[in-house]
mmCIF file of N, CA and C in Angstrom:
data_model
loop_
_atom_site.group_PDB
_atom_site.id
_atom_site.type_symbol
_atom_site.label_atom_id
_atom_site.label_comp_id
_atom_site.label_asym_id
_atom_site.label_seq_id
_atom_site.Cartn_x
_atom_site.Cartn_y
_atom_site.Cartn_z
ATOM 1 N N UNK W 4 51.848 180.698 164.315
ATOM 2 C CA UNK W 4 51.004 179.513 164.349
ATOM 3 C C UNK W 4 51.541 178.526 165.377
ATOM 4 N N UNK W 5 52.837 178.756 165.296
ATOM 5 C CA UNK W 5 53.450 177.442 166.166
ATOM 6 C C UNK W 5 53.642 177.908 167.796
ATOM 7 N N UNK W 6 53.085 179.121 168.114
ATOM 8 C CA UNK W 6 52.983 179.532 169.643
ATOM 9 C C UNK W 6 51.366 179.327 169.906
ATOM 10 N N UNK W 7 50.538 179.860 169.086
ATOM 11 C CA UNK W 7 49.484 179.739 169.409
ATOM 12 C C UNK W 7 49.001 178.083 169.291
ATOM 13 N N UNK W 8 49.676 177.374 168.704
ATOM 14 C CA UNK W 8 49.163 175.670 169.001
ATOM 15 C C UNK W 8 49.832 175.436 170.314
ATOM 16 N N UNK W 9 51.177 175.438 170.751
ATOM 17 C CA UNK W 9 51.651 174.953 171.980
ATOM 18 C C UNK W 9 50.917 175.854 173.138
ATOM 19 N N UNK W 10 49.969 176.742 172.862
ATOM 20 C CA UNK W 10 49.735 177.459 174.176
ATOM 21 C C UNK W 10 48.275 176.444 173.813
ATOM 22 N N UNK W 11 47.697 176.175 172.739
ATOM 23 C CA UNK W 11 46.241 175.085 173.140
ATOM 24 C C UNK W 11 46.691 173.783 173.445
ATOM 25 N N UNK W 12 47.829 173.649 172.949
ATOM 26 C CA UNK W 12 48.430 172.056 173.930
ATOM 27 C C UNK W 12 48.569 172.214 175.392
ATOM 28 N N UNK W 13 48.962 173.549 176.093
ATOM 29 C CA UNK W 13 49.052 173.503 176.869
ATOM 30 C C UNK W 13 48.131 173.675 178.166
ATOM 31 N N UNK W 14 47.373 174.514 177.258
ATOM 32 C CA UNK W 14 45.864 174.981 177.807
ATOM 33 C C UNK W 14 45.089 173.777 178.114
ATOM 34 N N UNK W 15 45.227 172.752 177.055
ATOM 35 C CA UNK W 15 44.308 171.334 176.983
ATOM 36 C C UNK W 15 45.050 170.188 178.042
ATOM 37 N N UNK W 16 46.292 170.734 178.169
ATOM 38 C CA UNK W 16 46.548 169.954 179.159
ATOM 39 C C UNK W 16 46.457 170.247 180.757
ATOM 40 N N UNK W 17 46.589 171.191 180.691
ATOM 41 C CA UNK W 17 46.533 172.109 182.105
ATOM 42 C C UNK W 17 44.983 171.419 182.883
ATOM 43 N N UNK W 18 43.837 171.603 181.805
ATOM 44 C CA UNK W 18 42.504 171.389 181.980
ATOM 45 C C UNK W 18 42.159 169.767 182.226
ATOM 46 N N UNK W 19 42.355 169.350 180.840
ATOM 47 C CA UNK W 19 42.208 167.650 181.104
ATOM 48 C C UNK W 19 42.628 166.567 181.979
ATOM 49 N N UNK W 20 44.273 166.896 182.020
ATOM 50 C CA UNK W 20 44.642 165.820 183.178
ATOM 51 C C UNK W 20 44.322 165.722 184.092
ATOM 52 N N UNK W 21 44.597 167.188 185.022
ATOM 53 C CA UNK W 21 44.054 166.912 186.367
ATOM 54 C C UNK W 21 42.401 166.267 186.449
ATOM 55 N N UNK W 22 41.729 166.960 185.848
ATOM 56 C CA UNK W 22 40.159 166.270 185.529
ATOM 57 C C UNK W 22 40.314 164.866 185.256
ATOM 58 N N UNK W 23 40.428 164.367 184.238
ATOM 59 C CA UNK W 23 40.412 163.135 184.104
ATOM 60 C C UNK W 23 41.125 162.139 185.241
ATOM 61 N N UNK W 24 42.340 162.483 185.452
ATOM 62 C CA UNK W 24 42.960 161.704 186.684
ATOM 63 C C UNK W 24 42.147 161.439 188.098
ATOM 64 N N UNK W 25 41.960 162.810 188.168
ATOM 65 C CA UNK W 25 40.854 162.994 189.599
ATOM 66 C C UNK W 25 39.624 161.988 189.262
ATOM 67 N N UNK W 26 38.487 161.880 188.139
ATOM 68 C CA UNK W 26 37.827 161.140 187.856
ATOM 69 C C UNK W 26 37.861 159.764 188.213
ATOM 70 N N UNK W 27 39.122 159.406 187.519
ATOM 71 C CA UNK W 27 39.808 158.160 187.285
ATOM 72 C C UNK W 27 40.222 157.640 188.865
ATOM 73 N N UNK W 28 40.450 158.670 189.690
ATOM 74 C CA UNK W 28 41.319 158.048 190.907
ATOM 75 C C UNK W 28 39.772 158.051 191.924
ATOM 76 N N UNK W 29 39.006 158.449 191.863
ATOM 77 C CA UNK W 29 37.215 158.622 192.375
ATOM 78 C C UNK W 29 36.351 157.398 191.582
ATOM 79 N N UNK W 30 36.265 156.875 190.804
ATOM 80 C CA UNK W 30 36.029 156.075 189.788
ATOM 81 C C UNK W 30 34.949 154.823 191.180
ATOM 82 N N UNK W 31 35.631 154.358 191.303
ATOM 83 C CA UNK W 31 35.132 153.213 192.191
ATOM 84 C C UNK W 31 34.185 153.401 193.317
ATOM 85 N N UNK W 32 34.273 154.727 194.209
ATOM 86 C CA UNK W 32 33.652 155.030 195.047
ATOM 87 C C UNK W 32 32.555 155.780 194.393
ATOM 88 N N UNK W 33 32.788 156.650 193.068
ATOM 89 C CA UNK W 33 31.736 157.705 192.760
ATOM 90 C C UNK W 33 30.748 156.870 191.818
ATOM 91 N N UNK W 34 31.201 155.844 191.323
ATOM 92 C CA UNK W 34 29.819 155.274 190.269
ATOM 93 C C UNK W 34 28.965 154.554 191.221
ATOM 94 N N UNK W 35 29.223 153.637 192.282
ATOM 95 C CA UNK W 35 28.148 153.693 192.845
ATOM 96 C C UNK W 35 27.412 154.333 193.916
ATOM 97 N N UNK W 36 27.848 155.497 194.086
ATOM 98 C CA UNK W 36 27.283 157.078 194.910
ATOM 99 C C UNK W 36 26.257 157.210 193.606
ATOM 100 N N UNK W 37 26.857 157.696 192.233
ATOM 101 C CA UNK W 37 25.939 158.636 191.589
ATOM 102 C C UNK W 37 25.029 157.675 190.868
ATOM 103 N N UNK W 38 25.902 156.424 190.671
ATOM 104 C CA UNK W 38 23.985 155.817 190.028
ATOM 105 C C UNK W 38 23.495 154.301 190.269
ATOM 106 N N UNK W 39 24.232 154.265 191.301
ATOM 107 C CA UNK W 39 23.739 152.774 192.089
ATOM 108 C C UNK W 39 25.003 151.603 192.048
ATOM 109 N N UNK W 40 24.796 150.516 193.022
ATOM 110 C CA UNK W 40 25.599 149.381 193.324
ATOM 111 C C UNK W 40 25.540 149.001 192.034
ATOM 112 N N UNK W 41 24.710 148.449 191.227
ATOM 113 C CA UNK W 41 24.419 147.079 190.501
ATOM 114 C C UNK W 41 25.441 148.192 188.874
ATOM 115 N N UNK W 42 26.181 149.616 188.907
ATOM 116 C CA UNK W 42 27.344 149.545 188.251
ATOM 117 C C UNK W 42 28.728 150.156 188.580
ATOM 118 N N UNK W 43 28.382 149.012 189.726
ATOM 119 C CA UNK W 43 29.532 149.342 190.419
ATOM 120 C C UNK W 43 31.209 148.532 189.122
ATOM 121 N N UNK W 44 30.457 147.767 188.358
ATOM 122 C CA UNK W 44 31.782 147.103 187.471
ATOM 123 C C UNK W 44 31.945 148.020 186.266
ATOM 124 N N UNK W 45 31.632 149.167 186.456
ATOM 125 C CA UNK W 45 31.304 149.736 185.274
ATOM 126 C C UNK W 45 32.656 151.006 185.613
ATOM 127 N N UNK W 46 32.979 150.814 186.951
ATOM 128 C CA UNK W 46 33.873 152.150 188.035
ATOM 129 C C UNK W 46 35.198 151.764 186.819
ATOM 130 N N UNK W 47 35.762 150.405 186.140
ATOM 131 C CA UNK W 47 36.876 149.636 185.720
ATOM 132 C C UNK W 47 37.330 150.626 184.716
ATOM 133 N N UNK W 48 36.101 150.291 183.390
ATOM 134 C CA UNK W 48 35.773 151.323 182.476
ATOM 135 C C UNK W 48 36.021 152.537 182.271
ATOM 136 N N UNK W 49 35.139 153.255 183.245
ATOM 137 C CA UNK W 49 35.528 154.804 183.161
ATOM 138 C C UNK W 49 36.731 155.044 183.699
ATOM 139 N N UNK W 50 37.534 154.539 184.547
ATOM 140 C CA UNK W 50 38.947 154.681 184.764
ATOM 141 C C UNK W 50 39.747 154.506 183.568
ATOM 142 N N UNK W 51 39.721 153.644 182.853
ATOM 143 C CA UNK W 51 40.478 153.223 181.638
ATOM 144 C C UNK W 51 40.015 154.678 180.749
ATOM 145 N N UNK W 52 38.754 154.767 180.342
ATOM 146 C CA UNK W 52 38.364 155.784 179.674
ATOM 147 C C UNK W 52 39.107 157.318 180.170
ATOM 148 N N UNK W 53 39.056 157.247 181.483
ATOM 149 C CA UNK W 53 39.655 158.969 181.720
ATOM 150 C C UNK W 53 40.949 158.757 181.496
ATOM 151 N N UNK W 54 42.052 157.930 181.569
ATOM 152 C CA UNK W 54 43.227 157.548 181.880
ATOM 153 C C UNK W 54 44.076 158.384 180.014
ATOM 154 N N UNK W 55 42.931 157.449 179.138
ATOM 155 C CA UNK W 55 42.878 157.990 177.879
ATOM 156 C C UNK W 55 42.731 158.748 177.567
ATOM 157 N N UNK W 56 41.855 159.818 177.686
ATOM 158 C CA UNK W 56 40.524 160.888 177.131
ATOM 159 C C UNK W 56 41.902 162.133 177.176
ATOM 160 N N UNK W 57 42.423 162.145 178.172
ATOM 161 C CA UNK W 57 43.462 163.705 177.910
ATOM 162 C C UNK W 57 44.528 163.233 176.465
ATOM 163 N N UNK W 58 44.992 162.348 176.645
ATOM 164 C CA UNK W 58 45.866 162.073 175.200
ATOM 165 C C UNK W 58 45.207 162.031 173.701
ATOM 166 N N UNK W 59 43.876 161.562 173.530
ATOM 167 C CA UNK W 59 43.138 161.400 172.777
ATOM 168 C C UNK W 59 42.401 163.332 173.136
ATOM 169 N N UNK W 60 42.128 163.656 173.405
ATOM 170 C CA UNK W 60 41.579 165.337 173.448
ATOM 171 C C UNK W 60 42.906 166.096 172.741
ATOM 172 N N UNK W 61 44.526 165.646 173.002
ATOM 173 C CA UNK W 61 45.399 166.586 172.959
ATOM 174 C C UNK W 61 45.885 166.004 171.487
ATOM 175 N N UNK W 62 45.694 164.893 170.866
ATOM 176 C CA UNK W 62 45.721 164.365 169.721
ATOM 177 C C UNK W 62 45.146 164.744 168.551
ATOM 178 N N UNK W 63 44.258 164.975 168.943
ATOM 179 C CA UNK W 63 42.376 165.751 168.271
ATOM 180 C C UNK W 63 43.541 167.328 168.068
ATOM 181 N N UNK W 64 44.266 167.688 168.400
ATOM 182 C CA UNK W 64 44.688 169.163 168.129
ATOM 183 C C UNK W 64 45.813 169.050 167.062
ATOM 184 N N UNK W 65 46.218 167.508 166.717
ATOM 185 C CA UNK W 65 47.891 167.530 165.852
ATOM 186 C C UNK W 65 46.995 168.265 164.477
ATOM 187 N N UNK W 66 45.230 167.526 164.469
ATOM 188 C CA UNK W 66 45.385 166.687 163.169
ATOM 189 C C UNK W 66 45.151 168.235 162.346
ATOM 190 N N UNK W 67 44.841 168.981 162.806
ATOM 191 C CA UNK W 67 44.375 170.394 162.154
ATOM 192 C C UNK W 67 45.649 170.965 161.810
ATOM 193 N N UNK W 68 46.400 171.006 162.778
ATOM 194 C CA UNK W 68 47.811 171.461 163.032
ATOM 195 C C UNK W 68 48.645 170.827 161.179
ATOM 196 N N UNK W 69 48.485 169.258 161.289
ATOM 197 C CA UNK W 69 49.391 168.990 160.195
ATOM 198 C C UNK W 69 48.546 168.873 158.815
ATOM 199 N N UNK W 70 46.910 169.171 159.102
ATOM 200 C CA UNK W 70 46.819 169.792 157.437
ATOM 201 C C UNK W 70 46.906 171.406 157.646
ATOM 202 N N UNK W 71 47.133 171.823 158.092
ATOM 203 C CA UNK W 71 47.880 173.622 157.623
ATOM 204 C C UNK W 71 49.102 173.788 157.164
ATOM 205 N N UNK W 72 49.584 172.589 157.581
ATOM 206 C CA UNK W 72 51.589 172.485 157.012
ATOM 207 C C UNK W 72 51.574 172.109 155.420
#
């Protein structure tokens, strides 16, 4: 049990960070490319949001983990 969780911790991390970071570091230039100037204050947000989203995705995996113990 305890190889097959560190290989989905690792799997989830392998996947998420780089994604989210890349997001996060595009943030400002890509929100108003994909859906206009007027949210462009909105680029702040989703940076904060991706910055989070991999720790909170890899968190989401303890909680199963510590009701099986």
């Amino acid at each position: 049990v305890r190889r097959h969780f560190l290989l989905s911790v690792r799997v989830a991390s392998i996947l998420m960070f780089p994604v989210a970071f890349g997001i996060a570091a595009i943030a400002h230039p890509l929100i108003p490319l994909v859906i206009g100037d007027a949210w462009a204050p909105v680029a702040t947000l989703l940076m904060m949001q991706c910055l989070l989203t991999p720790f909170r995705a890899i968190s989401m995996l303890f909680a199963p983990m510590t009701n099986a113990m």
